Amino acid sequence: MVSHAHQGTTSSALTRLNVKAAQLVGVPRHTYAHLLGLAREHLDDDACRTPAASIIRVLELTTGQAPWTETSLLMARESAIGTLGVWDYLITSAATPLEGIRDAATYLSTVLDTRTDNLRITEDGDRITLSHINESDLSHPAACAVRSYALGVYQRRLGEAARRDLVPVHVALAAETPRRHDALTRMYGTRAIEFEAPVSSITFLASDLKAPNPHAQPGLSAVLRDHADRTLASAIPLRDWLDLFRAALVSAHDEGAPTLTDVARRLALSTRTLQRRLDEHGTTWSAEVEAVRRDHITHLLHDTDLTFDAVATRSGYADARALRRAVHRWYGTTPATLRRAGRLRSG
């Protein structure tokens, strides 16, 4: 059973591919370099797992410069074997393309965020369909690029395993019909493309996927699966930037009244950049400080016998009256009632 402990993150290999695509279409690096996981030391470290939010933002910038159809084709062309690490070789080294793509489905988490993306394989008579499950909005260009690229890279790897071009009998995309889709025709090698489908899928003849791979190496698949397990076990999921900020804020709060300047310094940012990042994450300095103060006060009321005046002093309030107003605003009750409720829960 493959661990899903890294949901919410993607591989640094896939991140590098997305960054390369962004560079090729002319997205300025400064527009995404600040995102968590995009620092050079993280991009170059195969053990690091990038937050999915970071890679989605890069894709949004890329599809803002080039249509999602062109973006997916560009990414597929840049996906030479080995680009996505051990996952690639799971497909190309198996006894048949079908066995390889089944291994790839099992270990999709070595590349993608399986919280949002998955691969399903369905056999129906003489047809085999690979469905890429991603439920993002059909009108979101970045999600459309993900879905169409995924089908494209599945097709490319299967063809590399078979050592010949595999032309699908049908392609379906959960995407709005684009003005032009000649890029997709070039990527899939067929005009049989259906748009606005409920699920993105690519269908092949079963005989194409069940034929023996010309250069399969007996026993290698087991070694690669073991390597994939080890890759997941040793991976380092990078925490979301907002989590990093909140950890720095709590640390500053524990040492006294936190200031914007102090926390910015802990994160090696200017105060202006810190405020902009908070805005990008849909929050503010004052809201975050109040949340930390609320959690701190709740802890003091539940877990200590400090007087209300002492709790107020330790939390930056002038007196018990100010504390009472704050607790009422947060919980609609009094400090005394909140303390009793905490004791009852502990009991």
Short mmCIF file of C-alpha atoms in Angstrom, two decimals:
data_model
loop_
_atom_site.label_atom_id
_atom_site.label_comp_id
_atom_site.label_asym_id
_atom_site.label_seq_id
_atom_site.Cartn_x
_atom_site.Cartn_y
_atom_site.Cartn_z
CA MET A 1 0.00 0.00 0.00
CA VAL A 2 1.46 3.34 -1.08
CA SER A 3 1.53 6.06 1.58
CA HIS A 4 -0.51 9.18 0.91
CA ALA A 5 1.31 11.20 3.57
CA HIS A 6 2.41 13.68 0.92
CA GLN A 7 -1.01 14.74 -0.30
CA GLY A 8 -1.11 18.46 -0.93
CA THR A 9 2.37 18.38 -2.53
CA THR A 10 3.97 17.53 -5.85
CA SER A 11 7.44 16.29 -6.76
CA SER A 12 10.29 18.70 -7.35
CA ALA A 13 10.70 16.99 -10.75
CA LEU A 14 7.21 18.08 -11.82
CA THR A 15 7.87 21.52 -10.35
CA ARG A 16 11.02 21.88 -12.46
CA LEU A 17 9.01 20.94 -15.55
CA ASN A 18 6.40 23.60 -14.79
CA VAL A 19 9.07 26.24 -14.16
CA LYS A 20 10.74 25.37 -17.47
CA ALA A 21 7.43 25.74 -19.30
CA ALA A 22 6.87 29.11 -17.62
CA GLN A 23 10.32 30.28 -18.70
CA LEU A 24 9.79 29.08 -22.28
CA VAL A 25 6.60 31.12 -22.69
CA GLY A 26 8.21 34.20 -21.16
CA VAL A 27 6.78 34.36 -17.63
CA PRO A 28 9.10 36.65 -15.58
CA ARG A 29 10.78 34.66 -12.81
CA HIS A 30 10.14 37.33 -10.21
CA THR A 31 6.39 36.67 -10.47
CA TYR A 32 6.74 33.18 -8.99
CA ALA A 33 10.24 32.91 -7.46
CA HIS A 34 8.91 33.81 -3.99
CA LEU A 35 6.55 30.82 -3.86
CA LEU A 36 7.39 28.03 -1.43
CA GLY A 37 9.34 25.28 -3.17
CA LEU A 38 10.57 27.52 -5.99
CA ALA A 39 13.91 28.38 -4.40
CA ARG A 40 16.83 26.85 -6.28
CA GLU A 41 17.84 24.66 -3.33
CA HIS A 42 14.34 23.13 -3.30
CA LEU A 43 14.01 22.76 -7.08
CA ASP A 44 17.33 20.95 -7.27
CA ASP A 45 16.56 18.58 -4.39
CA ASP A 46 14.61 15.51 -5.52
CA ALA A 47 13.65 14.79 -1.92
CA CYS A 48 11.64 18.02 -1.64
CA ARG A 49 7.90 18.07 -2.26
CA THR A 50 6.47 21.38 -3.47
CA PRO A 51 3.11 22.64 -2.14
CA ALA A 52 0.48 22.04 -4.82
CA ALA A 53 -0.62 25.67 -4.43
CA SER A 54 2.80 26.83 -5.67
CA ILE A 55 2.75 24.73 -8.82
CA ILE A 56 -0.84 25.73 -9.58
CA ARG A 57 0.16 29.40 -9.38
CA VAL A 58 3.03 28.81 -11.82
CA LEU A 59 0.58 27.12 -14.21
CA GLU A 60 -1.84 30.02 -13.87
CA LEU A 61 0.91 32.42 -14.87
CA THR A 62 1.95 30.17 -17.75
CA THR A 63 -1.57 29.80 -19.14
CA GLY A 64 -1.91 33.56 -18.82
CA GLN A 65 0.91 33.87 -21.37
CA ALA A 66 0.01 30.93 -23.64
CA PRO A 67 -3.26 29.02 -24.22
CA TRP A 68 -3.67 25.93 -22.07
CA THR A 69 -3.63 23.81 -25.22
CA GLU A 70 -0.16 25.10 -26.16
CA THR A 71 1.02 24.85 -22.54
CA SER A 72 0.12 21.18 -22.28
CA LEU A 73 1.79 20.39 -25.61
CA LEU A 74 4.93 22.26 -24.52
CA MET A 75 5.07 20.36 -21.23
CA ALA A 76 4.58 17.01 -22.99
CA ARG A 77 7.39 17.81 -25.43
CA GLU A 78 9.69 18.75 -22.54
CA SER A 79 8.89 15.48 -20.72
CA ALA A 80 11.72 13.32 -22.01
CA ILE A 81 11.94 9.96 -20.25
CA GLY A 82 13.47 10.45 -16.82
CA THR A 83 11.98 13.93 -16.41
CA LEU A 84 9.52 12.63 -13.82
CA GLY A 85 11.96 10.30 -12.08
CA VAL A 86 11.26 6.69 -11.17
CA TRP A 87 7.61 7.04 -12.23
CA ASP A 88 8.67 7.17 -15.88
CA TYR A 89 10.61 3.90 -15.70
CA LEU A 90 7.77 2.06 -13.97
CA ILE A 91 5.92 2.35 -17.28
CA THR A 92 8.75 1.70 -19.71
CA SER A 93 10.38 -1.25 -17.90
CA ALA A 94 7.32 -3.44 -17.29
CA ALA A 95 6.48 -6.58 -19.26
CA THR A 96 3.68 -4.79 -21.15
CA PRO A 97 2.54 -1.17 -21.43
CA LEU A 98 -0.60 -2.10 -19.49
CA GLU A 99 1.36 -3.54 -16.57
CA GLY A 100 3.55 -0.44 -16.60
CA ILE A 101 0.67 2.04 -16.51
CA ARG A 102 -0.92 0.05 -13.68
CA ASP A 103 2.28 0.45 -11.66
CA ALA A 104 2.29 4.14 -12.58
CA ALA A 105 -1.28 4.52 -11.30
CA THR A 106 -0.31 2.88 -8.00
CA TYR A 107 2.67 5.22 -7.58
CA LEU A 108 1.14 8.41 -9.00
CA SER A 109 1.84 10.09 -5.66
CA THR A 110 5.57 10.06 -6.49
CA VAL A 111 4.72 12.82 -8.98
CA LEU A 112 1.32 14.38 -8.35
CA ASP A 113 -0.91 15.48 -5.51
CA THR A 114 -3.25 12.49 -5.24
CA ARG A 115 -5.63 14.55 -3.16
CA THR A 116 -6.72 16.26 -6.39
CA ASP A 117 -5.45 14.06 -9.23
CA ASN A 118 -5.72 10.33 -9.85
CA LEU A 119 -5.46 7.78 -12.63
CA ARG A 120 -8.12 5.14 -13.25
CA ILE A 121 -7.71 2.27 -15.74
CA THR A 122 -10.77 0.59 -17.27
CA GLU A 123 -10.87 -2.44 -19.59
CA ASP A 124 -13.90 -2.82 -21.85
CA GLY A 125 -13.62 -5.56 -24.46
CA ASP A 126 -11.00 -4.56 -27.02
CA ARG A 127 -10.55 -1.08 -25.50
CA ILE A 128 -8.60 0.18 -22.49
CA THR A 129 -9.29 3.66 -21.15
CA LEU A 130 -7.04 5.73 -18.90
CA SER A 131 -9.03 8.36 -17.02
CA HIS A 132 -7.29 11.25 -15.30
CA ILE A 133 -9.50 12.29 -12.41
CA ASN A 134 -9.32 16.00 -11.62
CA GLU A 135 -12.50 17.77 -10.55
CA SER A 136 -11.35 21.38 -10.94
CA ASP A 137 -13.57 23.76 -12.90
CA LEU A 138 -13.72 23.14 -16.66
CA SER A 139 -13.11 26.84 -17.26
CA HIS A 140 -9.88 26.99 -15.21
CA PRO A 141 -7.04 27.11 -17.81
CA ALA A 142 -4.41 25.77 -15.40
CA ALA A 143 -6.56 22.72 -14.57
CA CYS A 144 -7.25 22.16 -18.28
CA ALA A 145 -3.50 22.20 -18.91
CA VAL A 146 -2.97 19.64 -16.14
CA ARG A 147 -5.60 17.27 -17.49
CA SER A 148 -4.54 17.46 -21.13
CA TYR A 149 -0.83 17.18 -20.25
CA ALA A 150 -1.49 14.14 -18.06
CA LEU A 151 -3.14 12.30 -20.95
CA GLY A 152 -0.31 13.37 -23.23
CA VAL A 153 2.44 12.11 -20.95
CA TYR A 154 0.60 8.79 -20.40
CA GLN A 155 0.47 8.34 -24.17
CA ARG A 156 4.12 9.28 -24.60
CA ARG A 157 5.37 6.86 -21.94
CA LEU A 158 3.24 4.01 -23.26
CA GLY A 159 4.66 4.59 -26.72
CA GLU A 160 8.19 4.63 -25.31
CA ALA A 161 7.46 1.32 -23.58
CA ALA A 162 6.11 -0.23 -26.79
CA ARG A 163 8.91 1.39 -28.84
CA ARG A 164 6.37 2.68 -31.38
CA ASP A 165 3.77 5.42 -31.68
CA LEU A 166 0.48 4.46 -30.02
CA VAL A 167 -2.45 6.37 -31.49
CA PRO A 168 -5.54 6.56 -29.27
CA VAL A 169 -8.94 5.70 -30.65
CA HIS A 170 -10.54 8.46 -28.58
CA VAL A 171 -9.58 11.36 -26.33
CA ALA A 172 -11.98 13.15 -23.98
CA LEU A 173 -11.14 16.32 -22.05
CA ALA A 174 -12.95 17.89 -19.11
CA ALA A 175 -12.35 21.34 -20.55
CA GLU A 176 -14.30 23.99 -22.37
CA THR A 177 -13.96 23.78 -26.13
CA PRO A 178 -10.98 25.99 -27.08
CA ARG A 179 -10.95 28.31 -30.06
CA ARG A 180 -8.15 26.25 -31.57
CA HIS A 181 -7.00 22.78 -30.63
CA ASP A 182 -4.46 21.96 -33.31
CA ALA A 183 -1.84 21.74 -30.53
CA LEU A 184 -3.83 18.90 -28.99
CA THR A 185 -4.17 17.18 -32.36
CA ARG A 186 -0.38 17.26 -32.67
CA MET A 187 0.08 15.98 -29.12
CA TYR A 188 -2.35 13.04 -29.34
CA GLY A 189 -1.93 12.29 -33.05
CA THR A 190 -5.69 12.24 -33.61
CA ARG A 191 -8.60 14.57 -34.27
CA ALA A 192 -10.94 12.32 -32.28
CA ILE A 193 -11.03 14.70 -29.31
CA GLU A 194 -14.19 15.32 -27.29
CA PHE A 195 -14.42 18.47 -25.17
CA GLU A 196 -16.54 19.30 -22.11
CA ALA A 197 -16.49 15.64 -21.09
CA PRO A 198 -17.28 14.72 -17.47
CA VAL A 199 -13.84 13.08 -17.09
CA SER A 200 -10.61 13.44 -19.06
CA SER A 201 -9.64 10.13 -20.66
CA ILE A 202 -7.62 8.55 -23.43
CA THR A 203 -8.62 5.21 -24.98
CA PHE A 204 -6.36 2.69 -26.73
CA LEU A 205 -6.84 -0.67 -28.37
CA ALA A 206 -6.27 -3.38 -25.77
CA SER A 207 -4.00 -5.20 -28.21
CA ASP A 208 -1.62 -2.17 -28.18
CA LEU A 209 -1.30 -2.12 -24.40
CA LYS A 210 -1.14 -5.88 -23.85
CA ALA A 211 1.59 -6.59 -26.37
CA PRO A 212 4.97 -7.45 -24.78
CA ASN A 213 7.40 -4.56 -24.42
CA PRO A 214 10.38 -5.22 -26.75
CA HIS A 215 12.97 -4.35 -24.11
CA ALA A 216 11.28 -5.41 -20.87
CA GLN A 217 13.72 -6.53 -18.18
CA PRO A 218 12.40 -9.31 -15.89
CA GLY A 219 12.60 -8.36 -12.23
CA LEU A 220 13.29 -4.67 -12.86
CA SER A 221 9.71 -3.61 -12.10
CA ALA A 222 9.98 -4.99 -8.56
CA VAL A 223 13.20 -3.03 -8.02
CA LEU A 224 11.57 0.15 -9.33
CA ARG A 225 8.52 -0.29 -7.09
CA ASP A 226 10.82 -0.66 -4.10
CA HIS A 227 12.65 2.50 -5.18
CA ALA A 228 9.33 4.35 -5.49
CA ASP A 229 8.42 3.29 -1.95
CA ARG A 230 11.76 4.56 -0.70
CA THR A 231 11.32 7.82 -2.60
CA LEU A 232 8.02 8.48 -0.86
CA ALA A 233 9.36 7.41 2.54
CA SER A 234 12.31 9.82 2.35
CA ALA A 235 10.44 12.75 0.77
CA ILE A 236 10.38 16.11 2.55
CA PRO A 237 7.02 17.87 2.08
CA LEU A 238 7.59 21.62 2.23
CA ARG A 239 5.07 23.35 4.42
CA ASP A 240 2.71 25.97 3.09
CA TRP A 241 4.04 29.53 3.38
CA LEU A 242 1.15 30.54 5.61
CA ASP A 243 2.08 27.74 8.03
CA LEU A 244 5.65 29.03 8.10
CA PHE A 245 4.42 32.54 8.82
CA ARG A 246 2.14 31.37 11.62
CA ALA A 247 4.95 29.39 13.22
CA ALA A 248 7.13 32.52 13.18
CA LEU A 249 4.28 34.60 14.61
CA VAL A 250 3.65 32.16 17.47
CA SER A 251 7.36 32.14 18.25
CA ALA A 252 7.45 35.95 18.34
CA HIS A 253 4.29 36.03 20.48
CA ASP A 254 5.88 33.66 23.00
CA GLU A 255 8.71 36.14 23.44
CA GLY A 256 6.46 39.18 23.90
CA ALA A 257 4.16 41.39 21.85
CA PRO A 258 4.88 40.44 18.20
CA THR A 259 5.57 43.16 15.67
CA LEU A 260 5.34 43.08 11.90
CA THR A 261 9.02 44.04 11.67
CA ASP A 262 10.12 41.23 13.99
CA VAL A 263 8.19 38.51 12.16
CA ALA A 264 9.30 39.81 8.76
CA ARG A 265 12.90 39.62 9.93
CA ARG A 266 12.38 36.01 11.08
CA LEU A 267 11.16 35.15 7.58
CA ALA A 268 13.91 37.16 5.85
CA LEU A 269 11.34 39.44 4.22
CA SER A 270 10.64 43.15 4.14
CA THR A 271 7.52 44.26 6.00
CA ARG A 272 6.00 45.33 2.70
CA THR A 273 6.58 41.92 1.13
CA LEU A 274 5.19 40.20 4.22
CA GLN A 275 1.98 42.23 4.04
CA ARG A 276 1.67 41.47 0.32
CA ARG A 277 2.10 37.74 0.94
CA LEU A 278 -0.59 37.83 3.64
CA ASP A 279 -2.90 39.56 1.18
CA GLU A 280 -2.15 36.86 -1.43
CA HIS A 281 -3.22 34.25 1.14
CA GLY A 282 -6.46 36.09 1.92
CA THR A 283 -5.58 37.27 5.41
CA THR A 284 -4.10 40.26 7.26
CA TRP A 285 -1.52 40.94 9.96
CA SER A 286 -4.16 42.06 12.48
CA ALA A 287 -6.35 39.00 11.84
CA GLU A 288 -3.41 36.63 12.31
CA VAL A 289 -2.24 38.37 15.50
CA GLU A 290 -5.75 38.21 16.94
CA ALA A 291 -6.00 34.49 16.08
CA VAL A 292 -2.73 33.77 17.94
CA ARG A 293 -3.86 35.88 20.89
CA ARG A 294 -7.22 34.06 20.97
CA ASP A 295 -5.55 30.65 20.99
CA HIS A 296 -3.13 31.79 23.70
CA ILE A 297 -5.91 33.14 25.92
CA THR A 298 -8.00 29.98 25.43
CA HIS A 299 -5.00 27.90 26.51
CA LEU A 300 -4.43 30.05 29.63
CA LEU A 301 -8.09 29.87 30.64
CA HIS A 302 -8.36 26.11 30.05
CA ASP A 303 -5.01 24.96 31.39
CA THR A 304 -3.95 27.40 34.14
CA ASP A 305 -5.39 28.92 37.29
CA LEU A 306 -4.21 32.44 36.50
CA THR A 307 -6.58 35.24 37.47
CA PHE A 308 -8.38 37.02 34.68
CA ASP A 309 -6.24 40.12 35.26
CA ALA A 310 -3.09 37.98 34.92
CA VAL A 311 -4.40 36.36 31.72
CA ALA A 312 -5.16 39.83 30.33
CA THR A 313 -1.67 41.09 31.18
CA ARG A 314 0.04 38.05 29.59
CA SER A 315 -2.06 38.50 26.45
CA GLY A 316 -1.50 42.20 25.87
CA TYR A 317 -4.82 43.47 27.21
CA ALA A 318 -5.08 46.36 29.64
CA ASP A 319 -7.25 44.58 32.19
CA ALA A 320 -9.87 41.89 32.80
CA ARG A 321 -12.59 44.09 31.32
CA ALA A 322 -10.79 44.28 27.97
CA LEU A 323 -10.21 40.52 28.14
CA ARG A 324 -13.91 39.97 28.77
CA ARG A 325 -14.86 42.01 25.70
CA ALA A 326 -12.45 40.03 23.52
CA VAL A 327 -13.68 36.63 24.74
CA HIS A 328 -17.27 37.70 24.16
CA ARG A 329 -16.42 38.82 20.61
CA TRP A 330 -14.78 35.49 19.82
CA TYR A 331 -17.01 33.02 21.63
CA GLY A 332 -20.11 34.93 22.70
CA THR A 333 -19.48 34.07 26.35
CA THR A 334 -17.43 35.15 29.39
CA PRO A 335 -13.91 34.11 30.44
CA ALA A 336 -15.37 32.32 33.47
CA THR A 337 -17.76 30.27 31.35
CA LEU A 338 -15.03 29.48 28.84
CA ARG A 339 -12.77 28.28 31.67
CA ARG A 340 -15.50 26.02 33.09
CA ALA A 341 -16.20 24.57 29.65
CA GLY A 342 -12.53 23.76 29.18
CA ARG A 343 -12.32 22.04 32.56
CA LEU A 344 -15.42 19.98 31.79
CA ARG A 345 -13.95 18.81 28.47
CA SER A 346 -10.66 17.90 30.14
CA GLY A 347 -12.56 15.94 32.78
#
